[in-house]
Coordinates of C-alpha atoms in Angstrom, one line a residue:
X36 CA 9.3 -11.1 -18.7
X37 CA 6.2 -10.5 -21.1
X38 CA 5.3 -7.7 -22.9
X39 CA 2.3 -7.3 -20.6
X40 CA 4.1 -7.9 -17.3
X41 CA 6.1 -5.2 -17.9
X42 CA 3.5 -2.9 -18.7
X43 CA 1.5 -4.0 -15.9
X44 CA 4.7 -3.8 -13.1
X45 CA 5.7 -0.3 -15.2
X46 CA 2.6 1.5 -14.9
X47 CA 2.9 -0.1 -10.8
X48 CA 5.7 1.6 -10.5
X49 CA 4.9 4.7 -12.1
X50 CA 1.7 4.8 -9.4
X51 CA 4.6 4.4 -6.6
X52 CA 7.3 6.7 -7.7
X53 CA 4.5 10.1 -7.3
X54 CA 3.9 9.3 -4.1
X55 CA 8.1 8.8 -3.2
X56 CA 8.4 11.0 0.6
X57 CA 11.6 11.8 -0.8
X58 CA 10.4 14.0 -3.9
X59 CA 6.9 15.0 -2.4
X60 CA 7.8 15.9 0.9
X61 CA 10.7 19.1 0.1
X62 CA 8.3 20.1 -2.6
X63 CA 5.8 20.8 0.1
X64 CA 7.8 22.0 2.9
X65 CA 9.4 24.8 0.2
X66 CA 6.0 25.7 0.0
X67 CA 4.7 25.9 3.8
X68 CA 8.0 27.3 4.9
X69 CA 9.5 29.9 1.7
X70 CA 12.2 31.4 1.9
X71 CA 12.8 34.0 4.6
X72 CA 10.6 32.1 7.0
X73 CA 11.8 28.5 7.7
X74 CA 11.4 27.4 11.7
X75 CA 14.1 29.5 13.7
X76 CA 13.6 28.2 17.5
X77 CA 12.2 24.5 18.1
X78 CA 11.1 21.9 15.8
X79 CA 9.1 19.4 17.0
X80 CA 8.5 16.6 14.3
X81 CA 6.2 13.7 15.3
X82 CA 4.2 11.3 13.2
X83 CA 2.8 7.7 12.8
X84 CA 2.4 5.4 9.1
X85 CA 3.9 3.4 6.9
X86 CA 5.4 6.0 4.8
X87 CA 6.4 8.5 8.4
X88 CA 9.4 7.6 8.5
X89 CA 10.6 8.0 5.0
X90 CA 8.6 10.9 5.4
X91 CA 10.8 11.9 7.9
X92 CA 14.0 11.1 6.4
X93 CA 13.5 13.5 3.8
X94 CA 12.3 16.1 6.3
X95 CA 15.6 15.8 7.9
X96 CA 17.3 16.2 4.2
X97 CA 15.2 19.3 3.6
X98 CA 15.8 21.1 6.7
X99 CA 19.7 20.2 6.3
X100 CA 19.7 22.4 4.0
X101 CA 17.2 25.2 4.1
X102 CA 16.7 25.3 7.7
X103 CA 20.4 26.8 9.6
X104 CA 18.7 27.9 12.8
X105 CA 15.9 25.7 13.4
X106 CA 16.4 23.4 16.3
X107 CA 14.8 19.7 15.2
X108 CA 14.2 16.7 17.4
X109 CA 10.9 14.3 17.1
X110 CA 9.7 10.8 17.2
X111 CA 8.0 9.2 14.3
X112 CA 6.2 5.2 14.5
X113 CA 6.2 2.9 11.7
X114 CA 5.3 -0.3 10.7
X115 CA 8.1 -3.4 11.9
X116 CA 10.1 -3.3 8.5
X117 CA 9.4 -0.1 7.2
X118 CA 12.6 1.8 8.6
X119 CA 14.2 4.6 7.2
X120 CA 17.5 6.3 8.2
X121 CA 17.3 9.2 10.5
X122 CA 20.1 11.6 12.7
X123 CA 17.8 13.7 14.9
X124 CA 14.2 12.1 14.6
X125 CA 13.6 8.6 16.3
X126 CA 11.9 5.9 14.9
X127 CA 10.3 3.4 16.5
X128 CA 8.7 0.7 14.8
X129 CA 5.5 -0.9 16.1
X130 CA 2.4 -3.2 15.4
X131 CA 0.4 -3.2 12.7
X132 CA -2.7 -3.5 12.0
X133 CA -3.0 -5.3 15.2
X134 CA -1.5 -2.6 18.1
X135 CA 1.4 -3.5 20.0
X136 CA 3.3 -2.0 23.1
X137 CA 5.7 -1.1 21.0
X138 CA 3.5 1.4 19.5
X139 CA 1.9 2.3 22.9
X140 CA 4.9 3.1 24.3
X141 CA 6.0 5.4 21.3
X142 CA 2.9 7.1 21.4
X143 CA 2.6 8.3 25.0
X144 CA 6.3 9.5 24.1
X145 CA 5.0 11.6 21.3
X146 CA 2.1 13.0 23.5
X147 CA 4.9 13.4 26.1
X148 CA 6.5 15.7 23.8
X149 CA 3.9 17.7 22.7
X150 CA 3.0 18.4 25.9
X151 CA 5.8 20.4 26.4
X152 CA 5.5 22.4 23.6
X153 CA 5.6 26.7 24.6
X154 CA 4.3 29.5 22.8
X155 CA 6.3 30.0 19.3
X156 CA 7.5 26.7 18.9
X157 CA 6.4 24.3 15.5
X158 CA 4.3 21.2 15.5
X159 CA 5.4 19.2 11.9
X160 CA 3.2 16.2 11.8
X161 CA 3.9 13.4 9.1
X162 CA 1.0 12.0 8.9
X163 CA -0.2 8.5 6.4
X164 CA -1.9 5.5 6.2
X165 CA -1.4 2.9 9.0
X166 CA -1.3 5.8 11.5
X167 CA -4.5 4.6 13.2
X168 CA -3.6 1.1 14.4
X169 CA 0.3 2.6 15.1
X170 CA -0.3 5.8 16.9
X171 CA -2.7 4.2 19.5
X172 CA -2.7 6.0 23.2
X173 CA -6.3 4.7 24.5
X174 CA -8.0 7.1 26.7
X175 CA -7.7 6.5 30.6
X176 CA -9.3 3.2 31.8
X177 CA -8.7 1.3 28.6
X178 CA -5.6 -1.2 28.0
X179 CA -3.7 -2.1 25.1
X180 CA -5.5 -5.5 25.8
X181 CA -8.8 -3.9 24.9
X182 CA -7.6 -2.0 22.2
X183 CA -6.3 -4.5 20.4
X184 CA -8.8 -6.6 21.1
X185 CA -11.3 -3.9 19.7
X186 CA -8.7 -3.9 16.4
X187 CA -8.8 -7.6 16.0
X188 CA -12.7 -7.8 16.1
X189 CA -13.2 -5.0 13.8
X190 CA -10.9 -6.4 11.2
X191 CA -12.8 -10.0 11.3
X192 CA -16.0 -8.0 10.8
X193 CA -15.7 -6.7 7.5
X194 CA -16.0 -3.0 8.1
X195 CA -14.4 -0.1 6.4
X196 CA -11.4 0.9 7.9
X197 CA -13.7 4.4 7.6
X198 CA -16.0 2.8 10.1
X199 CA -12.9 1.3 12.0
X200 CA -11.3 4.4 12.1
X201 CA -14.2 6.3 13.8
X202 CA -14.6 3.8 16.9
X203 CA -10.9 3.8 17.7
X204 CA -10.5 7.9 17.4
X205 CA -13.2 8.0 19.8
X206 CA -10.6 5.6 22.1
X207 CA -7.5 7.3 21.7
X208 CA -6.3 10.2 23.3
X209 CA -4.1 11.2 20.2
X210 CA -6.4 11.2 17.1
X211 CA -9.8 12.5 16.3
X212 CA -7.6 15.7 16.4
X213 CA -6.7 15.5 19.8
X214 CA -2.8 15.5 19.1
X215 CA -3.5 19.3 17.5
X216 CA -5.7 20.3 20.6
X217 CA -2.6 19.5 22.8
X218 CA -0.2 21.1 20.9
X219 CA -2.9 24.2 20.6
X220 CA -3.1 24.7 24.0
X221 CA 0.7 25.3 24.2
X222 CA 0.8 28.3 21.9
X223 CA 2.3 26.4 19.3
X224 CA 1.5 26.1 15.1
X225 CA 0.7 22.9 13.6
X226 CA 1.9 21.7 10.5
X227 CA 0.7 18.3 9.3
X228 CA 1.6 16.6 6.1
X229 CA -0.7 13.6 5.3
X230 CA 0.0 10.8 2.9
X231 CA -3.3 9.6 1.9
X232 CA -4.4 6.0 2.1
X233 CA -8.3 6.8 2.3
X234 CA -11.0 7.3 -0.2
X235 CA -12.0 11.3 -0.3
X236 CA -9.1 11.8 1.2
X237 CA -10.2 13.6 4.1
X238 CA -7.8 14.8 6.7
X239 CA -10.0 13.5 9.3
X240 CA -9.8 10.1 8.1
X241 CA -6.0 9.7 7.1
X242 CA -4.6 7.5 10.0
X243 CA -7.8 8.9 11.8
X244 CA -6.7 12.4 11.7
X245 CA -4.5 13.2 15.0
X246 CA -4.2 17.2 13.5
X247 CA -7.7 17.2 11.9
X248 CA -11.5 18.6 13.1
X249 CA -13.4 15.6 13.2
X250 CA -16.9 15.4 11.4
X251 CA -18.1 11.9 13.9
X252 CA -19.4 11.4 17.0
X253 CA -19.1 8.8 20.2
X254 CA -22.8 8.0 18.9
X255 CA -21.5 7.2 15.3
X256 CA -19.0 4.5 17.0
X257 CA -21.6 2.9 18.9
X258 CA -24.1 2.7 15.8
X259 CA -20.8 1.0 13.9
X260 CA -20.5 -1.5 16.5
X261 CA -24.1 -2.2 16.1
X262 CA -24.4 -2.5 12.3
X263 CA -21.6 -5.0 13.1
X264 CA -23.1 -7.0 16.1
X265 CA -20.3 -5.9 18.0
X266 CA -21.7 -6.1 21.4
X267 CA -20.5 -7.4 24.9
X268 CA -19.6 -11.0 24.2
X269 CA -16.8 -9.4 21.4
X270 CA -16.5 -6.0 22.2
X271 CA -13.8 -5.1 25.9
X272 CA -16.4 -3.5 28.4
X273 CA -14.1 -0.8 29.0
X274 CA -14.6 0.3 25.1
X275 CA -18.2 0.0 25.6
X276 CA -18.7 2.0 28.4
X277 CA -16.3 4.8 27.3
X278 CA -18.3 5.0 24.3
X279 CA -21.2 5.1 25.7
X280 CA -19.7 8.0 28.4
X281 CA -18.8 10.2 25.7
X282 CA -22.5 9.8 24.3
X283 CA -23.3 10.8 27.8
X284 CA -21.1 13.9 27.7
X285 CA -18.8 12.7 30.2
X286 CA -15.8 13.0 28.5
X287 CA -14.9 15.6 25.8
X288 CA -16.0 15.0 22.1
X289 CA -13.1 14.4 19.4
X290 CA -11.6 18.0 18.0
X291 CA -14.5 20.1 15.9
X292 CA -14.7 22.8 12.9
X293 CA -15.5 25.0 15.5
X294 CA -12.7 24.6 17.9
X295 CA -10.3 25.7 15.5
X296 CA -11.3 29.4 14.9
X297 CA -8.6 31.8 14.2
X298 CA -5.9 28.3 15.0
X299 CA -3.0 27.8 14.1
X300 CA -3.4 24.3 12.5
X301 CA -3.0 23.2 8.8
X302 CA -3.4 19.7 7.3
X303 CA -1.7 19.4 3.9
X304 CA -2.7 16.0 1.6
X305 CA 1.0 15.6 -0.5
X306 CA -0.5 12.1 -2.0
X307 CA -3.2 10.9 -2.7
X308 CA -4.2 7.9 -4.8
X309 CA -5.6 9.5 -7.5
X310 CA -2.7 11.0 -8.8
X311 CA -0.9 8.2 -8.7
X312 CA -3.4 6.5 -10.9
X313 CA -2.7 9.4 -13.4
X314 CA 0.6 8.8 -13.5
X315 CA -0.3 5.6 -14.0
X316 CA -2.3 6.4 -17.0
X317 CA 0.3 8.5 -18.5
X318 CA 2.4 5.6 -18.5
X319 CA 0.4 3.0 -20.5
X320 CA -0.5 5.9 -22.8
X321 CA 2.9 5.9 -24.4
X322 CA 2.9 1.9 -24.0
X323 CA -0.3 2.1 -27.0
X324 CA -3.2 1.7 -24.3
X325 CA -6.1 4.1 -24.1
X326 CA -6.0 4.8 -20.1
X327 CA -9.9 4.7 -18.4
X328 CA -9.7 5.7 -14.8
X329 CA -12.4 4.1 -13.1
X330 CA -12.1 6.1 -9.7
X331 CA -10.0 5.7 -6.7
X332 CA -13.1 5.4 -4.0
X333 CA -14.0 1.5 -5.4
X334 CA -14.5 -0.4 -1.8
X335 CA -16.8 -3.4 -1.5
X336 CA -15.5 -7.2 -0.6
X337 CA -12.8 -7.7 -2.8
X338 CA -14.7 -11.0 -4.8
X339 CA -17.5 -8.9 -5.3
X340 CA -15.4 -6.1 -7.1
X341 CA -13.1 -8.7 -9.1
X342 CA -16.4 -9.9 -10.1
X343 CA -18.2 -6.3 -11.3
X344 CA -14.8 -5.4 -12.8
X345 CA -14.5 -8.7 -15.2
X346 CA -18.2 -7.8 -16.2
X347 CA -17.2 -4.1 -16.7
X348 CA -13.9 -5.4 -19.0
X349 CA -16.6 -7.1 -21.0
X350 CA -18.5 -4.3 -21.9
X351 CA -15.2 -2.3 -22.5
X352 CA -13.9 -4.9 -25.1
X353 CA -17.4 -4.3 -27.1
X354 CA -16.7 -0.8 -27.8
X355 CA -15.4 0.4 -31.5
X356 CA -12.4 1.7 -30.3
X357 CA -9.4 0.0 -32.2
X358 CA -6.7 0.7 -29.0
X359 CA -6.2 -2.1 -26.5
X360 CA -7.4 -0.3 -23.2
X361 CA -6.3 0.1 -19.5
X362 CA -8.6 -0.2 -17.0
X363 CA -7.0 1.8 -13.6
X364 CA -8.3 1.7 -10.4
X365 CA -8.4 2.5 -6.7
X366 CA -10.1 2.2 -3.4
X367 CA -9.9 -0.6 -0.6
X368 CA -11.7 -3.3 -0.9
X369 CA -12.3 -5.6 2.3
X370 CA -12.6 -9.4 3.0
X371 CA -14.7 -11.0 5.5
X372 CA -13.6 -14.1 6.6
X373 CA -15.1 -16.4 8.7
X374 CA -13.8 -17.5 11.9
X375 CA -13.1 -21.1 10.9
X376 CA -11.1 -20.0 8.0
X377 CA -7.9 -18.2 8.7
X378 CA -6.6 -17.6 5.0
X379 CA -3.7 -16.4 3.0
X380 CA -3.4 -13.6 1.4
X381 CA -5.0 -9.9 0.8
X382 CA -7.2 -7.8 -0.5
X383 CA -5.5 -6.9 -3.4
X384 CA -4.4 -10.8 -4.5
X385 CA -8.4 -11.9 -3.6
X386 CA -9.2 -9.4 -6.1
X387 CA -7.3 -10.4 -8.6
X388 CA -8.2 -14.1 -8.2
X389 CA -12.2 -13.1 -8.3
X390 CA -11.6 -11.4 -11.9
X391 CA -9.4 -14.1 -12.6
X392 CA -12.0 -16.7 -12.2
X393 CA -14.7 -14.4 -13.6
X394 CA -13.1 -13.3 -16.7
X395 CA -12.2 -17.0 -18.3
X396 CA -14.5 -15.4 -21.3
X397 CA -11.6 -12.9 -22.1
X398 CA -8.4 -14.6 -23.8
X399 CA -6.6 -11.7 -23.9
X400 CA -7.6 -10.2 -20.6
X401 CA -4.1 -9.4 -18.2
X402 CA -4.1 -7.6 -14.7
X403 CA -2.2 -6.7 -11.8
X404 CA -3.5 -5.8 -8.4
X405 CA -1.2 -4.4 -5.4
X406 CA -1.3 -2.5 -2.2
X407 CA 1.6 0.6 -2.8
X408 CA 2.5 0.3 0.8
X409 CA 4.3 -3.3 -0.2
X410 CA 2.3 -5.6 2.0
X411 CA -0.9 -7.1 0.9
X412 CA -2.6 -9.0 4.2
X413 CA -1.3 -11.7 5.9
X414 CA 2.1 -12.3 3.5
X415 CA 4.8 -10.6 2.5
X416 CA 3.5 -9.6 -1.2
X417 CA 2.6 -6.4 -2.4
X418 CA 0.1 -7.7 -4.5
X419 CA 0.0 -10.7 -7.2
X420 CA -1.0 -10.4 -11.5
X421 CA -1.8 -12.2 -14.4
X422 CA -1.3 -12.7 -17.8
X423 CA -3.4 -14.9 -20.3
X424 CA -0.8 -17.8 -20.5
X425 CA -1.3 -17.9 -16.5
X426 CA -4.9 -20.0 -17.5
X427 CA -3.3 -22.6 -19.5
X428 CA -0.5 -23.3 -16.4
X429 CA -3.4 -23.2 -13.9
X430 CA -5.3 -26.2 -15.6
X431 CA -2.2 -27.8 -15.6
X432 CA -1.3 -27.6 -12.2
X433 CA -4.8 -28.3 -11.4
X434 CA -5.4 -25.1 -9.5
X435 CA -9.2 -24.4 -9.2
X436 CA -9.9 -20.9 -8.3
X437 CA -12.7 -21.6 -7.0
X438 CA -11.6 -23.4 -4.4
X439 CA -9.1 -20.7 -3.4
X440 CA -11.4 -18.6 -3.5
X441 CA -13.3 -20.2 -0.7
X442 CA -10.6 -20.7 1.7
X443 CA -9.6 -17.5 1.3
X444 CA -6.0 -18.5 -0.1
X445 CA -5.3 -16.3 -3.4
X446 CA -1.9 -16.0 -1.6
X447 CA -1.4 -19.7 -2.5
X448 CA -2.8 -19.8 -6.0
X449 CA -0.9 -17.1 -7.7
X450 CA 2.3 -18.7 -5.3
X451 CA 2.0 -21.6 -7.2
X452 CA 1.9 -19.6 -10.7
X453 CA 4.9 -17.4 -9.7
X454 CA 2.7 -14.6 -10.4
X455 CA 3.6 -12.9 -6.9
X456 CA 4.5 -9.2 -6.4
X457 CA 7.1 -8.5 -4.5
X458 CA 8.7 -5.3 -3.9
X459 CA 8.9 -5.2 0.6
X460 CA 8.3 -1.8 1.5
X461 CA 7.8 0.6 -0.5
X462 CA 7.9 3.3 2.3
X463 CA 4.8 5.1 1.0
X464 CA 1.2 4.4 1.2
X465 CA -1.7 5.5 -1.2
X466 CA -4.2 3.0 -1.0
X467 CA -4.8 -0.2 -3.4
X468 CA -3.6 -0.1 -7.1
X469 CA -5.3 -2.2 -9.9
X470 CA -5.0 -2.4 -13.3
X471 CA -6.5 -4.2 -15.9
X472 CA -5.1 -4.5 -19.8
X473 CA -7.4 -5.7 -22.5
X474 CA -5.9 -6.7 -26.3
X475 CA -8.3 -6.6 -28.8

């Protein structure tokens, strides 16, 4: 391994291990529930993400140990392959992004449960990223057909999963704070604990926020379907005309600011991506590199920011400092492909291929870019990176990134170099990691 893959897969793992359920989550609960007054009667836990059911694992670890007299049963949803070992809280694994029944069916179970919450009993949500396409319950008259339809379309578009995520919590009967206002009307607390995948990381927006007030409307979703020509000829007529009822008034708006006066309801963010690009920069400061966070809200189509980030390395590498320097950064970036393309790859590796191809000006230019959930897109990579002797094997292998680039296959270019990351699951989720190392 080379002196900069380490550093590059260290400071990746550094980014991870802040955002690890298993240290996070006690920390947390030792501070919601102190001592003398853990839960004492029913504990319901429910949640939905790729991280929940870690999340949940060391839930069950913590109250073990701290809580003798609680009584604690749930059901959490995760992503197919993102398991983690539980006694008293079910997991169910589902689809992801694309909505299964799987995911359906473990849904209406949690709302099932909640339902039967009484007066004095606890709501513990666990709460991160990949919540909105797992916790789907659509709201009477749609299908799981049209749901995931809806997903499917969205994702070809191009838009935000902010944008995403406000059209489908105006479809499902769980989020846009609706799983809080069920709980609510049963007398019962809420306690949510949110793993956050989102830029801002706003409760509302983290897996669409089935515990949090929500700032958008049924006439923000239709003006998103717009921007996107989303009409009737891609867009399920039942989603449509639901939208367009709750612009109407005929069916209730998502959960508000103001329906929470004097509630019982608390959203805590444990992780977020920021401070995992901190630790990040910590890291790579010991390793001789002068750390420059560049933000953890950098969206845009992934080729676009490869592109803006190769130009940015540039004007980094002209400054007087003497230090070799880290570039660190976060956000999600999207890619819009077109229909006659069906691609290989992710965000994260299409990135890396854009400042790859952009930044053949800068010998000593070396970067990695991952998603810290494990998966990026359609393969079974975390992410791919790059060192400079990576440009010398490319021409030999003939690999044009251009050409990649265009069909939307950075899964197969950086395949070829063996430059993949792989880690599977990490069973946590903040969001896209980057990083960029320049030698002088």
């Amino acid at each position: 391994m080379s002196h900069q893959e380490t550093i590059l897969k260290n400071a990746f793992a550094a980014a991870l291990a802040v955002a690890d359920p298993n240290k996070i989550v006690p920390e947390y609960l030792g501070k919601i529930f102190p001592q003398g007054s853990e839960p004492k009667g029913r504990c319901l836990v429910v949640g939905a993400g790729k991280a929940s059911a870690s999340m949940a694992t060391a839930l069950e670890s913590h109250a073990d140990s701290h809580w003798p007299h609680a009584t604690l049963e749930g059901v959490v949803l995760t992503r197919y392959g993102h398991n983690s070992p539980t006694s008293r809280i079910q997991i169910i694994e589902a689809g992801h992004p694309v909505p299964d029944q799987a995911g359906m069916d473990g849904a209406k179970e949690i709302y099932r449960l909640v339902g039967q919450l009484q007066a004095g009993d606890i709501l513990i949500a666990l709460i991160s990223g990949g919540g909105s396409s797992l916790l789907t319950l659509p709201q009477a008259g749609i299908s799981i057909d049209d749901m995931r339809k809806t997903t499917e379309v969205l994702l070809r578009s191009g838009a935000p999963i902010e944008e995403m995520n406000v059209v489908r919590k105006h479809l499902s009967a769980i989020q846009g704070g609706n799983l809080a206002r069920l709980a609510l009307e049963r007398g019962a607390r809420v306690e949510a604990l949110l793993i956050s995948d989102v830029t801002g990381d706003a409760p509302a927006d983290i897996a669409s926020g089935p515990c949090a007030p929500d700032y958008s409307t049924y006439q923000d979703a239709l003006d998103i379907l717009a921007k996107h020509h989303l009409g009737p000829d891609s867009i399920p007529q039942s989603v449509l005309s639901h939208l367009q009822g709750g612009v109407a008034g005929e069916v209730p708006e998502t959960l508000k600011e103001a329906d929470l006066q004097n509630a019982c309801v608390s959203n805590h963010v444990i992780a977020t991506a920021y401070k995992s690009l901190e630790a990040a920069a910590e890291y790579v400061r010991t390793q001789g590199y002068e750390p420059v966070i560049l933000g953890d809200t950098i969206t845009g189509e992934a080729q676009d920011v490869g592109r803006e980030q190769a130009a940015l390395a540039q004007q980094h590498l002209l400054t007087k400092t003497t230090k070799p320097i880290a570039l660190i950064s976060g956000g999600e970036c999207t890619v819009t492909i077109p229909n006659a393309i069906k691609g290989r790859g992710g965000r994260c590796s299409e990135y890396l291929l854009s400042l790859f191809s952009a930044s053949t000006e800068l010998p000593n230019i070396s970067a990695l870019a991952a998603d810290t959930d494990g998966i990026d897109g359609s393969e079974k990579n975390a992410g791919a990176w790059f060192a400079p002797v990576m440009r010398q094997a490319a021409r030999e292998q003939h690999l044009i990134p251009a050409q990649y680039l265009a069909q939307h296959d950075c899964y197969g270019f950086f395949a070829q170099l063996d430059a993949l990351v792989e880690t599977g699951p990490t069973l946590t989720n903040v969001n896209d990691f980057r990083i960029i190392l320049l030698d002088k």
